[in-house]
XYZ file of C-alpha atoms in Angstrom:
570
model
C -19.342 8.127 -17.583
C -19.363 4.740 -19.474
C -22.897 3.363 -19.572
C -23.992 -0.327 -18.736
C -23.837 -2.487 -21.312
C -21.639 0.140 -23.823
C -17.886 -0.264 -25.612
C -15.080 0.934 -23.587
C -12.518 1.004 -26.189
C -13.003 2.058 -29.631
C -10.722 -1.258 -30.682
C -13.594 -2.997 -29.062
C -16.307 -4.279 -31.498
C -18.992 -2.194 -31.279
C -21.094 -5.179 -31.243
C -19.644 -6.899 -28.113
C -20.900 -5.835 -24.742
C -19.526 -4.951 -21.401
C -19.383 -7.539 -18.480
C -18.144 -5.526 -15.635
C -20.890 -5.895 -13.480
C -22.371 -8.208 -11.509
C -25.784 -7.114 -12.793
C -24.833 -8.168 -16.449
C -24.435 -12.263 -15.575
C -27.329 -12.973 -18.120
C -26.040 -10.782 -20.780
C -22.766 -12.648 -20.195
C -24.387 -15.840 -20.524
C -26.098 -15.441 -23.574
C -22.730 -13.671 -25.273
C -20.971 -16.773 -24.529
C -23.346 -19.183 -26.110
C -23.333 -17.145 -29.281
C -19.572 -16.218 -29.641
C -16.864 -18.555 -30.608
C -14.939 -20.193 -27.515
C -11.896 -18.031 -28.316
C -13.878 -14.725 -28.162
C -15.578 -15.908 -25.010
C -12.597 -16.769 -23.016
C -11.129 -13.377 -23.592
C -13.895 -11.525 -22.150
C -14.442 -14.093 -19.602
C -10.847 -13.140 -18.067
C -11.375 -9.728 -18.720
C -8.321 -9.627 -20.780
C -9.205 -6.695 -23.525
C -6.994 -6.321 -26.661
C -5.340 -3.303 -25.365
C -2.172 -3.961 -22.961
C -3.047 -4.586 -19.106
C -2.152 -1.320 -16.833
C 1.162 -1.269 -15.117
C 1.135 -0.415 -11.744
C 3.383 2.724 -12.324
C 2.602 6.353 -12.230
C 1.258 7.526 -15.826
C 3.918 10.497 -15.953
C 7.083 7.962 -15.198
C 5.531 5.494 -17.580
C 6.028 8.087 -20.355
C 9.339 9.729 -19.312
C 10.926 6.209 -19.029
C 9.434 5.117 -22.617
C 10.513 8.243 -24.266
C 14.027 7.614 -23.171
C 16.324 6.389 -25.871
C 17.060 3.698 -23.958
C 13.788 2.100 -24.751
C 14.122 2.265 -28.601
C 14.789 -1.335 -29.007
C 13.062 -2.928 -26.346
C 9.714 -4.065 -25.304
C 9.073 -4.734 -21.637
C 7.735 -7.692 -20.580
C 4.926 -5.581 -18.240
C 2.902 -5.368 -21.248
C 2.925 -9.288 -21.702
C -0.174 -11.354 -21.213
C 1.809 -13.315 -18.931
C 3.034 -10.952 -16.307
C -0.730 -9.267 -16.312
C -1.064 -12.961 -14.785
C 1.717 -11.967 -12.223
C 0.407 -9.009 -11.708
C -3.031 -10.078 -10.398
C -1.887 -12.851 -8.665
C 1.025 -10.468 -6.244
C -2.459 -7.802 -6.294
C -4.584 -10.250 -4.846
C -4.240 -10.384 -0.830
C -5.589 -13.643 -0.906
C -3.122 -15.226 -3.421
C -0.443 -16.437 -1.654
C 2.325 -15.656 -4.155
C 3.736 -12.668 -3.117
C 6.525 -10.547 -5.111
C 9.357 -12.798 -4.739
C 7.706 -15.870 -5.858
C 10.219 -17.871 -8.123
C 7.215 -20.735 -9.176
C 6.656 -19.550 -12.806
C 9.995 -17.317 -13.564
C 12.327 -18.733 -15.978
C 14.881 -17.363 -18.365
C 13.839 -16.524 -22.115
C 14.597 -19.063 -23.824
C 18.346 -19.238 -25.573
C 19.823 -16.687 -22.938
C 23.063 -17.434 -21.470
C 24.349 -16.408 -18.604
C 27.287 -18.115 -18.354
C 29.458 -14.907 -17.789
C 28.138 -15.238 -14.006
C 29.184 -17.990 -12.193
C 26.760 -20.906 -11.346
C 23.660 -18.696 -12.838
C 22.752 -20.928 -15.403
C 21.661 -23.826 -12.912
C 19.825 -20.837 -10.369
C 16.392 -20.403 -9.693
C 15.304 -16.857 -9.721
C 12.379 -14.320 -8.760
C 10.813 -12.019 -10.908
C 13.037 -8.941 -9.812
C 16.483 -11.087 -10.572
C 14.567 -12.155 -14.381
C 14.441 -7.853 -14.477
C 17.955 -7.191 -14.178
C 19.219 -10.385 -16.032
C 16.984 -8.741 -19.086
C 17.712 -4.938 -19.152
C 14.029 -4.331 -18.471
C 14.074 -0.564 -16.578
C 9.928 -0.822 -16.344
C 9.512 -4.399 -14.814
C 12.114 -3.925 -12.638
C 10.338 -0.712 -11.322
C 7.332 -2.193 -10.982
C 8.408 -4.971 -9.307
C 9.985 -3.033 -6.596
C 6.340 -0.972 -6.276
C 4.778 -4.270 -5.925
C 6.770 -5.137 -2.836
C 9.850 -7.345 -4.442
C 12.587 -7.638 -2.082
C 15.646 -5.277 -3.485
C 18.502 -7.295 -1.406
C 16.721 -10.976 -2.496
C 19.774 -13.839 -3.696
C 18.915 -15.652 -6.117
C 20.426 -19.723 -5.628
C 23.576 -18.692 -6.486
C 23.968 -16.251 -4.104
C 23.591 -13.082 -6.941
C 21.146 -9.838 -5.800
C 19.569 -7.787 -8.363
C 22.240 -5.059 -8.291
C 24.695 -8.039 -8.554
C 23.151 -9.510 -11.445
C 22.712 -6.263 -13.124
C 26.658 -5.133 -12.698
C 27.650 -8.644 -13.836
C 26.117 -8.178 -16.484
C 26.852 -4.619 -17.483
C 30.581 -5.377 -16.990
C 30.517 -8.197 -19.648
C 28.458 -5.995 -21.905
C 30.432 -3.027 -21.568
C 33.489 -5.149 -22.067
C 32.230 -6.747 -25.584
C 31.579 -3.154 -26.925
C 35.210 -1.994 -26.022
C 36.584 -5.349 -27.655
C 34.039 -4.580 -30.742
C 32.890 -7.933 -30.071
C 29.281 -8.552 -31.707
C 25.998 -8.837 -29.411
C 22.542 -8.287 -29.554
C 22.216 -4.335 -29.327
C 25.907 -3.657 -29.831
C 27.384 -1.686 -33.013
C 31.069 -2.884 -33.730
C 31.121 0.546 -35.005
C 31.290 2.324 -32.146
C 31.224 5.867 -30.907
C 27.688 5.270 -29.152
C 26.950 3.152 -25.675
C 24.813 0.330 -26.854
C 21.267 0.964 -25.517
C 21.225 -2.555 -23.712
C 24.421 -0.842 -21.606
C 22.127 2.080 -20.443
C 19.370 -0.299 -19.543
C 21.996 -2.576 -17.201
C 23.071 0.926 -16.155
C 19.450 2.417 -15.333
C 18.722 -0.767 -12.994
C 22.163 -0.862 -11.441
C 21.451 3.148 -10.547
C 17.867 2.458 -9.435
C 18.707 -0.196 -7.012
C 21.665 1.530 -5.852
C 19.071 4.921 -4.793
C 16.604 2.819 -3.594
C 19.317 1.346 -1.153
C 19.743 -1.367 -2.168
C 22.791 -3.023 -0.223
C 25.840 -2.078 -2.682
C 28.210 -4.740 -0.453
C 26.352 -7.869 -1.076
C 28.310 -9.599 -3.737
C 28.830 -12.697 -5.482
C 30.108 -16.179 -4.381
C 33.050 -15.417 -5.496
C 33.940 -12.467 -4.268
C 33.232 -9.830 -6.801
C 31.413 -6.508 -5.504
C 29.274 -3.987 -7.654
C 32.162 -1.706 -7.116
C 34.367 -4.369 -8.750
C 31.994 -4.328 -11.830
C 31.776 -0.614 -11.953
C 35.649 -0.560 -12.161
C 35.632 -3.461 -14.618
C 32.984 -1.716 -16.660
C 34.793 1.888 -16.376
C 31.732 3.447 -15.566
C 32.524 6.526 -13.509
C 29.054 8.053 -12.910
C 28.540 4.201 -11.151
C 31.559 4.462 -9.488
C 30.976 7.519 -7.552
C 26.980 6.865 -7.053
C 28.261 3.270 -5.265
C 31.086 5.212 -3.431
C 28.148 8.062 -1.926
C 26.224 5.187 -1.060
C 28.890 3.563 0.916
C 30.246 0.962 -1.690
C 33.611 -0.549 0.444
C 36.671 0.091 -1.242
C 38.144 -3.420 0.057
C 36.208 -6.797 1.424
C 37.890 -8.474 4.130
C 39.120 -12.064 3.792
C 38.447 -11.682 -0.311
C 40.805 -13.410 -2.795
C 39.783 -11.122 -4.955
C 42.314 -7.947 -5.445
C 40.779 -4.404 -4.469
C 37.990 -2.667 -6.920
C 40.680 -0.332 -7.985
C 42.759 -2.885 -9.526
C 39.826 -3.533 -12.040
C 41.057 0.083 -13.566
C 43.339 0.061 -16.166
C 45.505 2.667 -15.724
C 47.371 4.812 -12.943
C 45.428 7.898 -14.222
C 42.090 5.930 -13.480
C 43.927 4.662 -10.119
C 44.289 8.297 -8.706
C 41.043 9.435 -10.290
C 39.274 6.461 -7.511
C 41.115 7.585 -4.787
C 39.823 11.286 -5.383
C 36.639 10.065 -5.844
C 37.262 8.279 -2.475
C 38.166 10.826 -0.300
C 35.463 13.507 -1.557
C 32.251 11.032 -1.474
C 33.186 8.406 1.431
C 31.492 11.019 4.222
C 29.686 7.692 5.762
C 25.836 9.382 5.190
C 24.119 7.998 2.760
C 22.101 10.224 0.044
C 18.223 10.038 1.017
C 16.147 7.552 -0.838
C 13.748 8.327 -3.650
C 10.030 7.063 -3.199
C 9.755 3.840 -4.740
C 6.211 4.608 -5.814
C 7.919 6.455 -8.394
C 6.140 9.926 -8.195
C 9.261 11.875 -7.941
C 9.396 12.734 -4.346
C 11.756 11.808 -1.908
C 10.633 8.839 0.410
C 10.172 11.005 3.613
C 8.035 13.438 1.747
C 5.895 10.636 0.322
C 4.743 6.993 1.527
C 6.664 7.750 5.138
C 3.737 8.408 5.712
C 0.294 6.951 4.538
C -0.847 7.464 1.345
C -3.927 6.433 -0.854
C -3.704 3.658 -2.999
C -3.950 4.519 -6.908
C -7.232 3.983 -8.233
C -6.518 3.225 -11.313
C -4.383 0.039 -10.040
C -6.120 -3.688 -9.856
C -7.579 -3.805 -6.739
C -6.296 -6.153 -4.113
C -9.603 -7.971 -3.483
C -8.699 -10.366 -7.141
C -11.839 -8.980 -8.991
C -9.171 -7.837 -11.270
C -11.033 -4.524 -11.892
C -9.667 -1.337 -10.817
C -9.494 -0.560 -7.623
C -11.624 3.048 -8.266
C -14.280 0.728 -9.712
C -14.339 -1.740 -6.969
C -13.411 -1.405 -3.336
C -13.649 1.959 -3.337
C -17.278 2.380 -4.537
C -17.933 0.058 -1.247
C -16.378 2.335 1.059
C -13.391 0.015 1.825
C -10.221 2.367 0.970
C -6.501 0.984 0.900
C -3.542 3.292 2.127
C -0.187 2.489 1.526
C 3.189 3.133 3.751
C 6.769 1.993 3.685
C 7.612 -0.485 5.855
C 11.129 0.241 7.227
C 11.776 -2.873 8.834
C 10.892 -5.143 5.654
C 11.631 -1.928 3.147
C 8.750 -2.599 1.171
C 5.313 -0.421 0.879
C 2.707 -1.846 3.040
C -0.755 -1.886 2.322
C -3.327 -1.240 4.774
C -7.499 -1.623 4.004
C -9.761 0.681 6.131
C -13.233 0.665 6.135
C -14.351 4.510 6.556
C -17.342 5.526 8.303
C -18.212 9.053 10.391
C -16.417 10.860 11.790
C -13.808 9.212 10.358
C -13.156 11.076 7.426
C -14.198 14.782 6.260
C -15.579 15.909 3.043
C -13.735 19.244 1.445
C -14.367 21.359 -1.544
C -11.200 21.298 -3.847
C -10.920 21.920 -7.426
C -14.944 21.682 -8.143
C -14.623 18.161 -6.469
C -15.566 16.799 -3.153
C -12.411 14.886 -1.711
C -12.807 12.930 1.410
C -9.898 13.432 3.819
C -8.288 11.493 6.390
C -5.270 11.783 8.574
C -2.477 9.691 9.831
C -3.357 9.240 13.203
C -6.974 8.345 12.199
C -5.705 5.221 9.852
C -3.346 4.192 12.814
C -6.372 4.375 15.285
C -8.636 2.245 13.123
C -6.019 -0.475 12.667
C -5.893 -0.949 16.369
C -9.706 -0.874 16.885
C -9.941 -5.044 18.342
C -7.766 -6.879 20.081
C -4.822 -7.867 18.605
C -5.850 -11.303 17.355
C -8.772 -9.984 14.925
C -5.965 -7.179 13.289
C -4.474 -8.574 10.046
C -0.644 -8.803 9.488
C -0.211 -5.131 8.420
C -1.568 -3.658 11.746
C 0.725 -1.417 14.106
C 3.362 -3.449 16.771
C 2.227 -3.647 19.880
C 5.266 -1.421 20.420
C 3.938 1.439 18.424
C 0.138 1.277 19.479
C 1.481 1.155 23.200
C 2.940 4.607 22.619
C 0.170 5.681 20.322
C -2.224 5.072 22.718
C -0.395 6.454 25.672
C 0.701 9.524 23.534
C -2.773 10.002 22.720
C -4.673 9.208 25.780
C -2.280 11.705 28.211
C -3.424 14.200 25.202
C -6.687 13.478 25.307
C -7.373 13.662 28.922
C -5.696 16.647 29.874
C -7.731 18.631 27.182
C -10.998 17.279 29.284
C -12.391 15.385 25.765
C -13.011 11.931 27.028
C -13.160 10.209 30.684
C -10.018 9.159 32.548
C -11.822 5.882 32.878
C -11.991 5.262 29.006
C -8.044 6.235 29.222
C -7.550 3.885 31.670
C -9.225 1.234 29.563
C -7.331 1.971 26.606
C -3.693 1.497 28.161
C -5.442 -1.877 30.042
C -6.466 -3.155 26.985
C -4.343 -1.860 24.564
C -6.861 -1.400 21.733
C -8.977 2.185 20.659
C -12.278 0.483 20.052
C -15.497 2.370 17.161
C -18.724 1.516 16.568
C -17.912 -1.673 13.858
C -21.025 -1.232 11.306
C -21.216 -5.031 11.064
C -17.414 -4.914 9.070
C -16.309 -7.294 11.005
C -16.763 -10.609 12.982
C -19.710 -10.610 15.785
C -17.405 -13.172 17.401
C -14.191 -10.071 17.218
C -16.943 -7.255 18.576
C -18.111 -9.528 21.192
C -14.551 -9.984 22.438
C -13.477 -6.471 22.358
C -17.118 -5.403 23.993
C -15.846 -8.289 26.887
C -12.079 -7.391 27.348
C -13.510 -3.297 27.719
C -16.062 -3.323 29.788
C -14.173 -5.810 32.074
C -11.491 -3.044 32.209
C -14.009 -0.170 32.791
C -15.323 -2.638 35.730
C -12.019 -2.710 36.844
C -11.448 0.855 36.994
C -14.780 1.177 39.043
C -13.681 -1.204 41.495
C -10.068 0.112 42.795
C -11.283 3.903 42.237
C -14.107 3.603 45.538
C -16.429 5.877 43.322
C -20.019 6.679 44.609
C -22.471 4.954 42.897
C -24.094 7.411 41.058
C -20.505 8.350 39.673
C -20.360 4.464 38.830
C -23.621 4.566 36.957
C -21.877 7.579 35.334
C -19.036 5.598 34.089
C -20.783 3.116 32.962
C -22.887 5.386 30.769
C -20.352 7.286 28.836
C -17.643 4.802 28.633
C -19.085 0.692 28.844
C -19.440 -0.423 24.675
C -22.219 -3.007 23.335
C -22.194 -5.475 21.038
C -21.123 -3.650 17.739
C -18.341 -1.464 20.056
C -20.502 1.299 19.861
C -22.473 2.951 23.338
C -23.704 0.197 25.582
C -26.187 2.379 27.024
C -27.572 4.785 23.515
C -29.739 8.101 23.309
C -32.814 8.577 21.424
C -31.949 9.635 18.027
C -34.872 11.554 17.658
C -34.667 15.641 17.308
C -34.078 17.335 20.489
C -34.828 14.054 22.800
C -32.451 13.345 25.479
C -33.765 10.106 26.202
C -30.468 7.090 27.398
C -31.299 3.691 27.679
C -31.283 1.745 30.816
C -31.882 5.423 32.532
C -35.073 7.079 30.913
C -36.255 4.195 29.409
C -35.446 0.216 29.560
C -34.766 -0.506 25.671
C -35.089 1.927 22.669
C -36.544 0.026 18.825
C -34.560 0.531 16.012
C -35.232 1.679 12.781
C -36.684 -1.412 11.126
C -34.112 -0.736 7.824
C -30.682 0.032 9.093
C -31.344 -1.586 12.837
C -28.549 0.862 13.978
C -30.103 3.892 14.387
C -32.323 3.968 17.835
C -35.994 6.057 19.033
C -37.968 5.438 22.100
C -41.185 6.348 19.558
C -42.542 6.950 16.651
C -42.821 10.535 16.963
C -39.053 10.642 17.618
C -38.147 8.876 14.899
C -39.943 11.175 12.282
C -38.765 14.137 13.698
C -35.106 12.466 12.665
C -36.219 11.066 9.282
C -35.143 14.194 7.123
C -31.528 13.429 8.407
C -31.261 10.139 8.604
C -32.812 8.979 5.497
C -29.457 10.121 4.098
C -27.479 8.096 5.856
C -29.527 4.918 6.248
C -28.624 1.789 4.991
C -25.288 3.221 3.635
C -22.271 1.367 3.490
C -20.923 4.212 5.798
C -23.434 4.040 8.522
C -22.053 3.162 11.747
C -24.007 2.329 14.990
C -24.583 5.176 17.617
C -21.047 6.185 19.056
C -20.266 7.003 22.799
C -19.092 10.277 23.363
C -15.731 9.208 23.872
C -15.530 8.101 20.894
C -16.298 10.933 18.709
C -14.196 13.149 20.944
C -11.858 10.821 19.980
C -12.206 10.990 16.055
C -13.081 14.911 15.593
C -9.354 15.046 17.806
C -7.891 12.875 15.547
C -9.033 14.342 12.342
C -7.799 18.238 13.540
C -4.695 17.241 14.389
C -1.774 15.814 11.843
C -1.565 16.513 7.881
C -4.586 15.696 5.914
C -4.456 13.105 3.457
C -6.705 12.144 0.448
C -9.043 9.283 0.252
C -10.662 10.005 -2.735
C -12.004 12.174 -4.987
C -15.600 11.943 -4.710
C -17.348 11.780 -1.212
C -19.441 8.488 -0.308
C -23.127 8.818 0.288
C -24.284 9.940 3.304
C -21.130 10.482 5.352
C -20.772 14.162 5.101
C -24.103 13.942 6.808
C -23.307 11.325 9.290
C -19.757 13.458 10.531
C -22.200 16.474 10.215
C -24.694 14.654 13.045
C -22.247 13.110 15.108
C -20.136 15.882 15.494
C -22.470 18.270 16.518
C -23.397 16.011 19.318
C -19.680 16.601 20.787
């Protein structure tokens, strides 16, 4: 553990103090007044002399810099100036996403002018990748959400850009024509050819679409005939590369080959890989796995990656620490991984021994249910369709119902209003929980009035399925050990404990017989207000059922104590 106020890099001076927390603004203040302005603006943007963190796994990181590929090239991911980028595409509330083309611009004397019109085009930060051989910014860039199929003005994708330029490099070297990175001496690909090659083979598996081409016609197949490169050739082909473009001026890729030997070698190569299924798409998260045994489905987001709230700390050091925990999932549709913030509080996750570590766990069904827990106007942009949570909630509400673990009438109120609502800990808006309390208890009152119930079955209804305020039980039970007290039945109002005002007693007495147990939840981030029994049904159903996934790898205080509670009351 690093300690308050301690070096956290022995390239730090020993006699220059950390500022990563809040609780350090003083010591901050004083630093600055004593240190030159130069020193003091590096530590006030928290920009350390060691090189910023790439968000890319640690493992790729050093597989991809080992390669020989890499011997005469920096990337630009280590620059001072993409650490800029970096924050700013992090940040949810910085408008500049990924494909931002505000502050990209070539390196200054590169030419281009062996693709057509790209000298006068405006580009994003994944075209600047390809255009400059760089294997580890274009991979991040495509794990921060750039767009793989994006044009730049001219019309030119990424793949496009990258072939283009991999056919005029590849066709200097065979003319022994001199270049930066080329040896007229040949026998060895030049390692800026590999790097062209690399990107052109990444895009290409993450399906990227290998027909887009450029103005003028050309295709990546085109380029990968030009360029001879036969390991391209086929990987374009599997992928479903067209061996002619209708309405193109442009003759067929196989006229690109030089001779009849390379002619019949295509249309082999043709017949044996053009089987119309295309070869399943690596993660883009870069951990190895494929995509459908990865972020298909919802994953946790790395902690040691900046964390998306702009504090430009890591998000294991931040958000996390608070209880709010990001997940991460490809988005088919938009073919990008989505991020998704969730706020976790009992039973909403479970606490499991693994490795000498307590990991909290969550599942897939439980992150979809809390992004539909308010109407649909309070969700942010990365909650489910209305599509999917229509058939989420039906799937789970026939479930549900016909195991007898909740109500029909708090079924019927979840297809009416099309929304799973949990007790909100303060998270969000009172104006959003007020809402959501309105819009369900107007469809429990519904239910009530076309069902011609009796009205002690009424009262019932109202008891175990009507929310309050915070979406929590309308009508709540003494807290205290072994009361059975409810509100509005035994007695008119219950107090709260004067610290947390969530947690509810009818006296004194009841709330020290609870105090042993709930001192360890109260106050806590995680705390939640007193759940109906619907709801809890509800979570311990969605937690047992589906693959587990990790949230982190240290439990937050008091919730294994809070899911301990709350379930037992099931």
């Amino acid at each position: 553990m690093v300690r308050e106020g301690k070096p956290t890099s022995t390239r730090r001076s020993r006699y220059v103090p950390s500022f990563h927390s809040a609780r350090n603004e003083y010591k901050y203040r004083r630093f600055c007044m004593k240190t030159s302005r130069a020193v003091t603006l590096q530590f006030a943007l928290n920009m350390p002399n060691y090189k910023p963190i790439p968000h890319l796994p640690a493992d790729f990181l050093r597989k991809l810099n080992a390669d020989p590929m890499m011997a005469d090239h920096e990337s630009a991911i280590y620059s001072s100036e993409f650490q800029d980028v970096r924050l700013a595409i992090v940040d949810h509330e910085d408008e500049r996403g990924p494909d931002d083309r505000s502050r990209v611009k070539l390196p200054d004397g590169m030419s281009l002018d062996h693709i057509p019109n790209a000298m006068n085009s405006t580009f994003a930060h994944i075209h600047l990748a390809a255009i400059c051989a760089d294997p580890h910014y274009l991979c991040e860039m495509i794990r921060l959400g750039a767009d793989m199929d994006l044009e730049e003005s001219a019309g030119n994708t990424p793949l496009m850009l990258a072939m283009q330029n991999l056919l005029a490099y590849s066709t200097f070297a065979r003319c022994r024509l001199s270049f930066p990175g080329a040896s007229a001496s040949g026998g060895t690909t030049p390692p800026i050819i590999k790097r062209f090659a690399f990107i052109a083979r990444t895009l290409i598996e993450q399906h990227a679409d290998v027909n887009l081409g450029a103005a003028n016609g050309m295709t990546p197949l085109h380029c990968a005939c030009g360029a001879q490169d036969w390991e391209l050739i086929a990987l374009l082909l599997k992928h479903g590369a067209k061996v002619s473009i209708a309405d193109s001026k442009l003759a067929a890729p196989i006229d690109m080959l030089p001779s009849a030997r390379d002619k019949s070698r295509f249309i082999a190569l043709v017949k044996s890989l053009s089987d119309g299924k295309r070869p399943a798409q690596p993660c883009p998260c870069w951990s190895g796995k494929m995509l459908a045994d990865c972020h298909a489905n919802h994953q946790p987001y790395p902690a040691d990656f900046y964390c998306v709230c702009g504090s430009k700390k890591s998000y294991g050091k931040c958000c996390s620490r608070r209880n709010m925990f990001f997940f991460e999932k490809w988005n088919k549709e938009k073919r990008y991984l989505n991020q998704m913030s969730l706020r976790f509080a009992g039973p909403s996750a479970i606490s499991e021994a693994s490795g000498g570590k307590n990991v909290l766990k969550t599942t897939g069904d439980m992150v979809d249910a809390m992004h539909i827990s308010l109407p649909r106007e309070f969700l942010d942009a990365n909650a489910m369709s209305e599509e999917d949570a229509w058939h989420f909630l039906q799937r789970i509400g026939v479930e549900l119902v016909s195991r007898g673990l909740i109500d029909f009438a708090y079924a019927y109120a979840m297809k009416e209003v099309q929304f799973l609502p949990r007790p909100q800990g303060r998270s969000f808006s009172k104006n959003a929980c007020l809402v959501a309390q309105e819009r369900w208890n107007a469809a429990i009152d519904k239910h009530i009035s076309s069902s011609g119930l009796s009205v002690e079955r009424k009262e019932e209804i109202e008891r175990i399925a009507k929310i309050g305020h915070s979406n929590g039980a309308l009508y709540r039970k003494c807290e205290g050990t072994d009361c059975s007290k409810l509100e509005g039945r035994d007695i008119e109002k219950l107090d709260c404990c004067s610290k947390c005002r969530m947690s509810v007693y009818c006296s004194r007495a009841c709330q020290a017989s609870a105090w042993k147990s709930h001192r360890a939840i109260c106050g806590q981030i995680s705390q939640r207000e007193q759940a109906l029994p619907c709801q809890i049904a509800i979570d311990a159903f969605l937690l047992s059922n589906g693959e587990l996934i990790e949230v982190k790898n240290s439990a937050c205080p008091g919730i294994e104590e809070y899911i301990k509670i709350r379930l037992s009351s099931v």
